[in-house]
mmCIF file of C-alpha atoms in Angstrom:
data_model
loop_
_atom_site.group_PDB
_atom_site.id
_atom_site.type_symbol
_atom_site.label_atom_id
_atom_site.label_comp_id
_atom_site.label_asym_id
_atom_site.label_seq_id
_atom_site.Cartn_x
_atom_site.Cartn_y
_atom_site.Cartn_z
ATOM 1 C CA MET A 1 100.998 -81.508 247.895
ATOM 2 C CA LYS A 2 97.184 -81.393 247.916
ATOM 3 C CA ILE A 3 95.336 -80.408 244.593
ATOM 4 C CA SER A 4 91.771 -79.090 244.176
ATOM 5 C CA ILE A 5 90.271 -79.809 240.984
ATOM 6 C CA ILE A 6 87.049 -77.785 239.989
ATOM 7 C CA THR A 7 84.416 -78.742 237.584
ATOM 8 C CA VAL A 8 81.757 -76.485 236.681
ATOM 9 C CA CYS A 9 78.552 -77.970 235.151
ATOM 10 C CA TYR A 10 74.945 -77.326 233.988
ATOM 11 C CA ASN A 11 72.913 -79.913 232.166
ATOM 12 C CA SER A 12 75.987 -81.881 231.205
ATOM 13 C CA GLU A 13 74.755 -85.504 231.418
ATOM 14 C CA ALA A 14 76.215 -86.356 228.029
ATOM 15 C CA THR A 15 79.794 -85.436 228.946
ATOM 16 C CA ILE A 16 80.179 -85.329 232.886
ATOM 17 C CA GLU A 17 80.890 -88.893 233.607
ATOM 18 C CA ARG A 18 83.940 -89.036 231.133
ATOM 19 C CA THR A 19 85.131 -85.813 232.951
ATOM 20 C CA ILE A 20 84.742 -87.346 236.368
ATOM 21 C CA LYS A 21 86.436 -90.563 235.372
ATOM 22 C CA SER A 22 89.285 -88.792 234.046
ATOM 23 C CA VAL A 23 89.613 -86.968 237.334
ATOM 24 C CA LEU A 24 89.375 -90.047 239.335
ATOM 25 C CA ALA A 25 91.945 -91.954 237.172
ATOM 26 C CA GLN A 26 94.632 -89.674 238.200
ATOM 27 C CA LYS A 27 97.512 -91.441 239.902
ATOM 28 C CA ASN A 28 99.847 -90.525 242.731
ATOM 29 C CA VAL A 29 97.988 -87.217 243.818
ATOM 30 C CA GLU A 30 96.403 -85.952 246.910
ATOM 31 C CA LEU A 31 93.162 -85.057 245.348
ATOM 32 C CA GLU A 32 90.081 -82.875 246.222
ATOM 33 C CA TYR A 33 87.388 -82.975 243.589
ATOM 34 C CA LEU A 34 84.794 -80.072 243.766
ATOM 35 C CA ILE A 35 81.785 -80.197 241.317
ATOM 36 C CA ILE A 36 79.640 -77.094 241.091
ATOM 37 C CA ASP A 37 76.408 -77.737 239.431
ATOM 38 C CA GLY A 38 74.144 -74.841 238.489
ATOM 39 C CA ALA A 39 70.951 -76.685 239.390
ATOM 40 C CA SER A 40 70.818 -78.878 236.277
ATOM 41 C CA LYS A 41 67.497 -80.099 234.953
ATOM 42 C CA ASP A 42 68.606 -83.194 233.465
ATOM 43 C CA GLY A 43 70.591 -86.219 234.709
ATOM 44 C CA THR A 44 73.743 -84.393 235.565
ATOM 45 C CA LEU A 45 73.117 -84.318 239.368
ATOM 46 C CA GLY A 46 72.157 -88.136 239.486
ATOM 47 C CA ILE A 47 75.566 -88.987 237.759
ATOM 48 C CA ILE A 48 77.529 -86.750 240.220
ATOM 49 C CA LYS A 49 75.698 -88.250 243.331
ATOM 50 C CA ASN A 50 76.429 -91.808 242.126
ATOM 51 C CA TYR A 51 80.234 -91.062 241.931
ATOM 52 C CA ALA A 52 80.347 -89.023 245.115
ATOM 53 C CA GLU A 53 78.873 -91.672 247.077
ATOM 54 C CA LYS A 54 81.693 -94.067 246.115
ATOM 55 C CA ASN A 55 84.546 -91.468 246.185
ATOM 56 C CA PRO A 56 84.990 -89.523 249.346
ATOM 57 C CA CYS A 57 87.364 -87.256 247.465
ATOM 58 C CA ILE A 58 84.253 -85.608 245.626
ATOM 59 C CA HIS A 59 82.414 -82.743 247.053
ATOM 60 C CA PHE A 60 79.601 -81.130 245.095
ATOM 61 C CA VAL A 61 76.903 -78.396 245.449
ATOM 62 C CA SER A 62 73.966 -77.953 243.155
ATOM 63 C CA GLU A 63 72.405 -74.530 243.079
ATOM 64 C CA LYS A 64 71.639 -71.594 240.745
ATOM 65 C CA ASP A 65 74.538 -69.221 240.061
ATOM 66 C CA ARG A 66 75.240 -66.203 237.863
ATOM 67 C CA GLY A 67 77.111 -68.183 235.244
ATOM 68 C CA ILE A 68 80.242 -70.297 234.567
ATOM 69 C CA TYR A 69 82.782 -67.831 236.290
ATOM 70 C CA ASP A 70 80.531 -67.230 239.393
ATOM 71 C CA ALA A 71 80.424 -71.031 239.706
ATOM 72 C CA MET A 72 84.166 -71.213 239.357
ATOM 73 C CA ASN A 73 84.671 -68.773 242.035
ATOM 74 C CA LYS A 74 82.533 -70.899 244.320
ATOM 75 C CA GLY A 75 84.715 -73.725 243.745
ATOM 76 C CA ILE A 76 87.767 -71.559 244.482
ATOM 77 C CA SER A 77 86.203 -70.513 247.681
ATOM 78 C CA MET A 78 85.618 -74.046 248.721
ATOM 79 C CA ALA A 79 89.080 -75.441 247.773
ATOM 80 C CA THR A 80 91.364 -76.461 250.561
ATOM 81 C CA GLY A 81 94.296 -77.840 248.310
ATOM 82 C CA ASP A 82 97.616 -76.174 247.818
ATOM 83 C CA VAL A 83 97.089 -75.964 244.031
ATOM 84 C CA VAL A 84 93.860 -75.400 242.208
ATOM 85 C CA GLY A 85 92.962 -76.539 238.518
ATOM 86 C CA ILE A 86 89.848 -76.137 236.771
ATOM 87 C CA LEU A 87 88.400 -78.754 234.242
ATOM 88 C CA ASN A 88 85.495 -78.110 232.185
ATOM 89 C CA SER A 89 82.512 -80.496 232.237
ATOM 90 C CA ASP A 90 82.925 -81.561 228.657
ATOM 91 C CA ASP A 91 86.937 -81.885 228.751
ATOM 92 C CA TYR A 92 89.018 -84.540 230.249
ATOM 93 C CA TYR A 93 92.569 -85.246 231.211
ATOM 94 C CA ALA A 94 94.777 -86.592 228.564
ATOM 95 C CA SER A 95 96.465 -89.193 230.585
ATOM 96 C CA ASP A 96 96.531 -90.646 234.143
ATOM 97 C CA ASP A 97 99.509 -88.683 235.181
ATOM 98 C CA SER A 98 98.392 -85.324 233.905
ATOM 99 C CA VAL A 99 97.894 -83.993 237.403
ATOM 100 C CA SER A 100 100.930 -85.711 239.049
ATOM 101 C CA SER A 101 103.100 -84.283 236.252
ATOM 102 C CA ILE A 102 101.885 -80.792 237.189
ATOM 103 C CA ILE A 103 102.358 -81.355 240.908
ATOM 104 C CA ASN A 104 105.954 -82.656 240.241
ATOM 105 C CA VAL A 105 106.687 -79.381 238.511
ATOM 106 C CA PHE A 106 105.463 -77.388 241.643
ATOM 107 C CA GLY A 107 107.707 -79.587 243.793
ATOM 108 C CA GLN A 108 110.759 -79.148 241.667
ATOM 109 C CA ASN A 109 110.306 -75.333 241.035
ATOM 110 C CA ASP A 110 109.576 -72.293 243.262
ATOM 111 C CA VAL A 111 106.703 -71.110 241.032
ATOM 112 C CA GLU A 112 103.189 -69.701 241.707
ATOM 113 C CA MET A 113 101.617 -71.279 238.482
ATOM 114 C CA VAL A 114 102.096 -74.107 235.957
ATOM 115 C CA PHE A 115 100.478 -74.582 232.586
ATOM 116 C CA GLY A 116 100.760 -77.243 229.853
ATOM 117 C CA ASN A 117 99.212 -77.854 226.394
ATOM 118 C CA ILE A 118 95.828 -78.704 225.403
ATOM 119 C CA LEU A 119 94.396 -80.844 222.423
ATOM 120 C CA TYR A 120 91.075 -79.825 221.014
ATOM 121 C CA VAL A 121 89.041 -82.798 219.979
ATOM 122 C CA LYS A 122 86.328 -82.932 217.324
ATOM 123 C CA ASN A 123 84.258 -85.880 216.639
ATOM 124 C CA ASN A 124 86.708 -88.115 218.695
ATOM 125 C CA LYS A 125 89.467 -86.909 216.586
ATOM 126 C CA PRO A 126 92.444 -84.486 217.132
ATOM 127 C CA TYR A 127 91.164 -81.111 215.916
ATOM 128 C CA ARG A 128 93.685 -78.400 217.115
ATOM 129 C CA TYR A 129 96.910 -78.615 219.200
ATOM 130 C CA TRP A 130 97.599 -75.566 221.475
ATOM 131 C CA LYS A 131 101.249 -75.873 222.250
ATOM 132 C CA SER A 132 101.550 -72.842 224.561
ATOM 133 C CA ARG A 133 105.177 -72.409 224.842
ATOM 134 C CA LYS A 134 107.165 -70.481 227.423
ATOM 135 C CA PRO A 135 105.500 -67.067 228.725
ATOM 136 C CA LYS A 136 105.724 -63.954 226.595
ATOM 137 C CA THR A 137 103.784 -60.680 226.739
ATOM 138 C CA PHE A 138 100.265 -60.734 226.114
ATOM 139 C CA LYS A 139 100.669 -57.528 224.080
ATOM 140 C CA PHE A 140 101.682 -59.748 221.039
ATOM 141 C CA GLY A 141 98.928 -62.072 221.533
ATOM 142 C CA TRP A 142 100.390 -64.816 223.749
ATOM 143 C CA MET A 143 98.392 -66.519 226.366
ATOM 144 C CA PRO A 144 98.341 -70.002 228.086
ATOM 145 C CA PRO A 145 95.400 -72.285 227.759
ATOM 146 C CA HIS A 146 93.181 -71.812 230.614
ATOM 147 C CA PRO A 147 92.127 -75.483 230.918
ATOM 148 C CA ALA A 148 95.791 -76.571 231.433
ATOM 149 C CA LEU A 149 96.555 -73.757 233.949
ATOM 150 C CA PHE A 150 97.153 -74.745 237.614
ATOM 151 C CA VAL A 151 97.482 -72.033 240.311
ATOM 152 C CA LYS A 152 98.518 -72.121 243.775
ATOM 153 C CA ALA A 153 95.617 -71.338 246.058
ATOM 154 C CA GLU A 154 97.341 -68.467 247.829
ATOM 155 C CA VAL A 155 97.489 -66.654 244.357
ATOM 156 C CA TYR A 156 93.737 -66.344 244.184
ATOM 157 C CA LYS A 157 93.676 -64.993 247.908
ATOM 158 C CA ASN A 158 96.396 -62.505 247.150
ATOM 159 C CA ASN A 159 95.351 -61.528 243.644
ATOM 160 C CA GLY A 160 91.587 -62.147 243.349
ATOM 161 C CA VAL A 161 89.350 -64.418 241.348
ATOM 162 C CA PHE A 162 87.262 -64.218 238.127
ATOM 163 C CA ARG A 163 85.743 -60.952 237.404
ATOM 164 C CA LEU A 164 82.187 -61.353 236.319
ATOM 165 C CA ASP A 165 82.024 -57.975 234.562
ATOM 166 C CA CYS A 166 84.530 -59.297 231.970
ATOM 167 C CA GLY A 167 81.875 -61.644 230.573
ATOM 168 C CA ILE A 168 82.871 -64.749 228.665
ATOM 169 C CA ASN A 169 86.662 -63.583 228.557
ATOM 170 C CA ALA A 170 86.827 -63.430 232.370
ATOM 171 C CA ASP A 171 89.537 -66.344 232.005
ATOM 172 C CA TYR A 172 91.506 -64.154 229.731
ATOM 173 C CA GLU A 173 91.221 -61.198 232.220
ATOM 174 C CA LEU A 174 92.414 -63.286 235.219
ATOM 175 C CA MET A 175 95.357 -64.761 233.268
ATOM 176 C CA LEU A 176 96.219 -61.206 231.896
ATOM 177 C CA ARG A 177 96.170 -59.954 235.655
ATOM 178 C CA PHE A 178 98.279 -62.819 236.784
ATOM 179 C CA PHE A 179 100.919 -62.976 234.057
ATOM 180 C CA GLU A 180 101.077 -59.385 232.727
ATOM 181 C CA LYS A 181 99.953 -57.112 235.649
ATOM 182 C CA GLU A 182 101.352 -58.938 238.566
ATOM 183 C CA LYS A 183 104.000 -60.913 236.690
ATOM 184 C CA LEU A 184 103.550 -63.958 238.898
ATOM 185 C CA SER A 185 106.070 -66.700 238.410
ATOM 186 C CA SER A 186 105.248 -69.522 236.130
ATOM 187 C CA PHE A 187 106.502 -72.761 234.393
ATOM 188 C CA TRP A 188 105.614 -74.274 230.978
ATOM 189 C CA LEU A 189 105.311 -77.905 231.010
ATOM 190 C CA ASP A 190 105.672 -79.129 227.386
ATOM 191 C CA LYS A 191 102.966 -81.892 227.666
ATOM 192 C CA ILE A 192 99.291 -82.409 226.696
ATOM 193 C CA ILE A 193 97.523 -82.006 230.034
ATOM 194 C CA THR A 194 94.000 -81.686 228.929
ATOM 195 C CA CYS A 195 91.688 -82.807 225.866
ATOM 196 C CA MET A 196 88.969 -80.223 225.258
ATOM 197 C CA GLU A 197 85.912 -80.442 223.032
ATOM 198 C CA ALA A 198 86.018 -78.012 220.123
ATOM 199 C CA GLY A 199 83.368 -75.242 220.391
ATOM 200 C CA GLY A 200 83.466 -73.605 223.821
ATOM 201 C CA THR A 201 81.437 -70.729 225.181
ATOM 202 C CA SER A 202 83.893 -68.014 223.810
ATOM 203 C CA ASN A 203 84.381 -69.783 220.522
ATOM 204 C CA ASN A 204 80.778 -69.953 219.291
ATOM 205 C CA GLY A 205 79.278 -67.572 216.829
ATOM 206 C CA ILE A 206 79.719 -64.075 215.576
ATOM 207 C CA LYS A 207 78.161 -62.496 218.495
ATOM 208 C CA SER A 208 80.308 -64.316 220.865
ATOM 209 C CA ARG A 209 83.572 -63.250 218.886
ATOM 210 C CA VAL A 210 82.182 -59.693 218.927
ATOM 211 C CA ALA A 211 81.671 -59.786 222.689
ATOM 212 C CA GLY A 212 85.089 -61.476 223.062
ATOM 213 C CA ILE A 213 86.855 -58.648 221.364
ATOM 214 C CA LYS A 214 85.167 -56.116 223.630
ATOM 215 C CA ASN A 215 85.834 -58.126 226.662
ATOM 216 C CA ASP A 216 89.431 -58.389 225.743
ATOM 217 C CA SER A 217 89.814 -54.647 225.581
ATOM 218 C CA LEU A 218 87.867 -54.432 228.914
ATOM 219 C CA ALA A 219 90.399 -56.816 230.482
ATOM 220 C CA TRP A 220 93.271 -54.564 229.590
ATOM 221 C CA LYS A 221 91.423 -51.468 230.820
ATOM 222 C CA VAL A 222 90.330 -52.858 234.282
ATOM 223 C CA ASN A 223 93.890 -53.600 235.046
ATOM 224 C CA GLY A 224 95.293 -50.250 234.052
ATOM 225 C CA LEU A 225 97.212 -51.802 231.251
ATOM 226 C CA LYS A 226 97.785 -50.547 227.639
ATOM 227 C CA LYS A 227 97.607 -52.860 224.706
ATOM 228 C CA HIS A 228 98.841 -52.448 221.229
ATOM 229 C CA TRP A 229 96.311 -51.779 218.344
ATOM 230 C CA TYR A 230 97.410 -55.079 216.882
ATOM 231 C CA THR A 231 97.264 -57.142 220.190
ATOM 232 C CA VAL A 232 93.694 -58.601 219.478
ATOM 233 C CA ILE A 233 94.714 -59.356 215.983
ATOM 234 C CA PHE A 234 97.893 -61.180 217.073
ATOM 235 C CA LYS A 235 95.826 -63.157 219.508
ATOM 236 C CA LYS A 236 93.651 -64.571 216.867
ATOM 237 C CA LEU A 237 96.530 -65.183 214.305
ATOM 238 C CA ARG A 238 98.299 -67.261 216.960
ATOM 239 C CA LYS A 239 95.636 -69.916 216.790
ATOM 240 C CA ILE A 240 96.116 -70.625 212.941
ATOM 241 C CA PRO A 241 99.268 -72.755 213.438
ATOM 242 C CA GLN A 242 97.447 -74.850 216.013
ATOM 243 C CA PHE A 243 95.490 -76.344 213.138
ATOM 244 C CA PHE A 244 98.451 -77.497 211.126
ATOM 245 C CA VAL A 245 100.652 -79.213 213.849
ATOM 246 C CA LEU A 246 98.603 -82.377 214.740
ATOM 247 C CA ASP A 247 100.021 -85.634 215.088
ATOM 248 C CA LYS A 248 98.267 -88.781 214.526
ATOM 249 C CA LYS A 249 99.682 -90.201 217.781
ATOM 250 C CA LEU A 250 98.378 -87.486 219.868
ATOM 251 C CA PRO A 251 96.085 -88.809 222.784
ATOM 252 C CA ILE A 252 92.377 -88.597 222.566
#
């Protein structure tokens, strides 16, 4: 089973090399690595080219886009793998068997999506642990961590890609559509798959948080779904325990 990993980047010279190395370190996988650069103005493209010259599994484009989710959609359209995973340019896989463990689950279960857990890292130390747990309704605030979600390519073909009109919460809308509206089959792998730098686009600043709440509501509306009045509140409350379940032995 072939897997396509997509990394979207822009001016990411400080972190992109670690991300690339973590992908190339994956063992026992048939890998296609797609890097979608938004015409970076720093040294990002030079780093990408250096690795692409030595690793034929890497394919990249560098051009202006309409934002992170537009770039992700470009990557999805380029992907030739049976399964697609997305790894942000400042994130990295927790171990060299992160991807193979996901592929094994697909091989052993007839499911359309597999997701694991993620570890947020801050100043090179474990900061927050998102243990997703088995699928539940989004109405009570449950959702899987997008950086640890892997989807069969046919799912995107049949159910669409990221909606750009949902702004910084386009990943939430996509997962809401796949899990809640379409009720696609999935499997939770209780394993830390991805390490994520704390402080992503949807987590920074009051304006981003307000925009996120509005886009959450929009995600339900465009899918013809009705959320409870407390859905957004529960979504926020579910994050609190993630700060208190850290283990010193967790990988970073």
